[in-house]
C-alpha positions as semicolon CSV with decimal commas, in nm:
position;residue;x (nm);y (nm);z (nm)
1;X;-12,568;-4,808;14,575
2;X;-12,389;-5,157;14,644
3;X;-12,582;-5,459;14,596
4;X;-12,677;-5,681;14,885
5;X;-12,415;-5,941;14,808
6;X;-12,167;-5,642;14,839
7;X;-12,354;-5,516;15,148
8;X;-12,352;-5,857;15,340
9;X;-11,971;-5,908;15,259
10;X;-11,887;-5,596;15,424
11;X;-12,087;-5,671;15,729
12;X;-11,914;-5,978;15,757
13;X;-11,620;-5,832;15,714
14;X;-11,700;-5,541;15,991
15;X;-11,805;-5,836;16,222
16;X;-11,471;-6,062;16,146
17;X;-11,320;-5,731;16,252
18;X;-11,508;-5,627;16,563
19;X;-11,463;-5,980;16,675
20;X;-11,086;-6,031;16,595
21;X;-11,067;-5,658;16,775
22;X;-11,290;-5,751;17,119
23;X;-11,042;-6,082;17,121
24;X;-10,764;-5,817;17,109
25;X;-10,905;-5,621;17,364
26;X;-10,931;-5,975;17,599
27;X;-10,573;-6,089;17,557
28;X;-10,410;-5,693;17,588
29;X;-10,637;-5,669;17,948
30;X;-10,493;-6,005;18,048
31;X;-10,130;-6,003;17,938
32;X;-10,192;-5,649;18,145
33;X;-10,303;-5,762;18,498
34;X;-10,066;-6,073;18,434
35;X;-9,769;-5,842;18,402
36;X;-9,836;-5,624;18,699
37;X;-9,877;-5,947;18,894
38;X;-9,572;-6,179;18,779
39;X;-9,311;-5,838;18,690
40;X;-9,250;-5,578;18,944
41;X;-9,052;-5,229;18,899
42;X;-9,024;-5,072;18,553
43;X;-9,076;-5,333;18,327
44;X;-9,441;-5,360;18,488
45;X;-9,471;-5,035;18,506
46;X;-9,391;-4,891;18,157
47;X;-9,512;-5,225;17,994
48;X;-9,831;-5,142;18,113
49;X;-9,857;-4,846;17,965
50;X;-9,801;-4,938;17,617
51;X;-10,048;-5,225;17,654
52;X;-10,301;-4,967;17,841
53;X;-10,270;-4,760;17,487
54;X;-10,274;-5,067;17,302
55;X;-10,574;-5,180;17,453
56;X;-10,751;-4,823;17,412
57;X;-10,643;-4,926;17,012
58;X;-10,896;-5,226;17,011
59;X;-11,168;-5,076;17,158
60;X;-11,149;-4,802;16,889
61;X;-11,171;-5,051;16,608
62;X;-11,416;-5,250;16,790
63;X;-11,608;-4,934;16,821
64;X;-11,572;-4,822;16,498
65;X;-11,394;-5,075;16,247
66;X;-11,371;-4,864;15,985
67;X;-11,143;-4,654;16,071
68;X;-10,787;-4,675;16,017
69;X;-10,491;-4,844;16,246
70;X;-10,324;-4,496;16,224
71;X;-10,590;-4,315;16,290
72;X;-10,684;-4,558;16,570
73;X;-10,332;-4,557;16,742
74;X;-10,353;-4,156;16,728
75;X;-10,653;-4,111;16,878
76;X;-10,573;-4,392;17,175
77;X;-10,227;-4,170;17,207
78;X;-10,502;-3,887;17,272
79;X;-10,669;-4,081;17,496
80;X;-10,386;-4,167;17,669
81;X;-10,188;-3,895;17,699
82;X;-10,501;-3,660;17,833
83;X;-10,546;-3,892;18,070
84;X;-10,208;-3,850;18,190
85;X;-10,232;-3,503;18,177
86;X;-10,544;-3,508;18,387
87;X;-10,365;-3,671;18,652
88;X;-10,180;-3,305;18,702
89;X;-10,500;-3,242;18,860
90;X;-10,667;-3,415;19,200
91;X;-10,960;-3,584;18,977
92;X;-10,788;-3,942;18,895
93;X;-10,639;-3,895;19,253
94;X;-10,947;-3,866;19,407
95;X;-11,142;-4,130;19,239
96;X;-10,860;-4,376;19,281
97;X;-10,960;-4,341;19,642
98;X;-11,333;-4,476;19,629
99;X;-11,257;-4,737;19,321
100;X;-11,009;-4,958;19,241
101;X;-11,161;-4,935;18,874
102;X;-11,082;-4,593;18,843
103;X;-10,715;-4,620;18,985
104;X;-10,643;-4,897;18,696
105;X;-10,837;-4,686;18,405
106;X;-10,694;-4,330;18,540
107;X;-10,410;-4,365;18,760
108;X;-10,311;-4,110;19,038
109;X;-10,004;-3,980;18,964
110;X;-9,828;-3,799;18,682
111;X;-9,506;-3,939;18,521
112;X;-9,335;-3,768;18,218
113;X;-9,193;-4,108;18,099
114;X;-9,530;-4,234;18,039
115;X;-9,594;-4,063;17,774
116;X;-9,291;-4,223;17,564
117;X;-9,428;-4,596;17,646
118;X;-9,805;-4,458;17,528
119;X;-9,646;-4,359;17,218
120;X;-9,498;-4,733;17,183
121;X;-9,828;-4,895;17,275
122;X;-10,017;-4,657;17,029
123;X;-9,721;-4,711;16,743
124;X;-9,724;-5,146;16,788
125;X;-10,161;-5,079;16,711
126;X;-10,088;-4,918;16,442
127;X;-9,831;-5,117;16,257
128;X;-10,016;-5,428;16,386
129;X;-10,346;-5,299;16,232
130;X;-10,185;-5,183;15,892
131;X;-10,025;-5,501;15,878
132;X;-10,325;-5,678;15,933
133;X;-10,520;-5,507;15,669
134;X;-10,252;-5,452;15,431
135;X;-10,271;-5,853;15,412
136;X;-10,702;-5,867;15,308
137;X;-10,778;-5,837;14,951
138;X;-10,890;-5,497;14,855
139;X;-11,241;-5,617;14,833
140;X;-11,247;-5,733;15,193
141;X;-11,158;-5,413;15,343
142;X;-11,385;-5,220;15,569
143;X;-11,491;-4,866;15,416
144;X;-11,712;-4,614;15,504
């Protein structure tokens, strides 16, 4: 069992690392909405979409810290791409009707190129994240 100096330094550490993540989270949403409204045509389009992954990468570590930037930036490529996938179907369609929420977290319409810029958003939160925790001391790393 660790001691409680141990304990608290991992806490810490988990908080430093939820808080650095929700920060992430803040700046990714805005440099999002600020794309879409200052870049039109591709650029906002597929620039998006990595961010919209890369986003989906901060709220994984903010949820759960612990886990790893790879395994972060694989699971928000799952997230991701299912949601794309769902949009094959008339559920993200529909609810982009009724909410304007739901058209910017689902979409409407299903576009094979997508998935590449996903991959890029969910590739730059991993290497960011490995990078980031490559650079802590051993002791300062968050394991569970």
């Amino acid at each position: 069992m660790a001691s409680s100096g141990t304990r608290a330094g991992v806490d810490t550490e988990t908080n430093r690392m939820r808080l650095r993540a929700a920060g992430a989270a803040l700046v990714i949403a805005g440099a999002g909405l600020g794309l879409r409204a200052v870049v039109e045509g591709d650029a906002a389009k597929y620039g998006g979409d990595a961010l919209y992954t890369l986003l989906i990468v901060a709220l994984v570590i903010l949820v759960a810290p612990w886990v790893t930037a790879w395994k972060a930036g694989a699971l928000a490529l799952a997230v991701s791409w299912g949601v794309e996938f769902l949009q094959l179907t008339e559920v993200p369609t529909e609810l982009s009707r009724h909410s304007t929420a739901a058209r910017l977290i689902l979409g409407s319409t299903f576009n094979a190129p997508d998935l590449f810029w996903y991959a890029v958003g969910a590739l730059v939160g991993s290497l960011a994240g490995a990078c980031r925790r490559a650079g802590q001391r051993p002791a300062d790393r968050v394991h569970r």
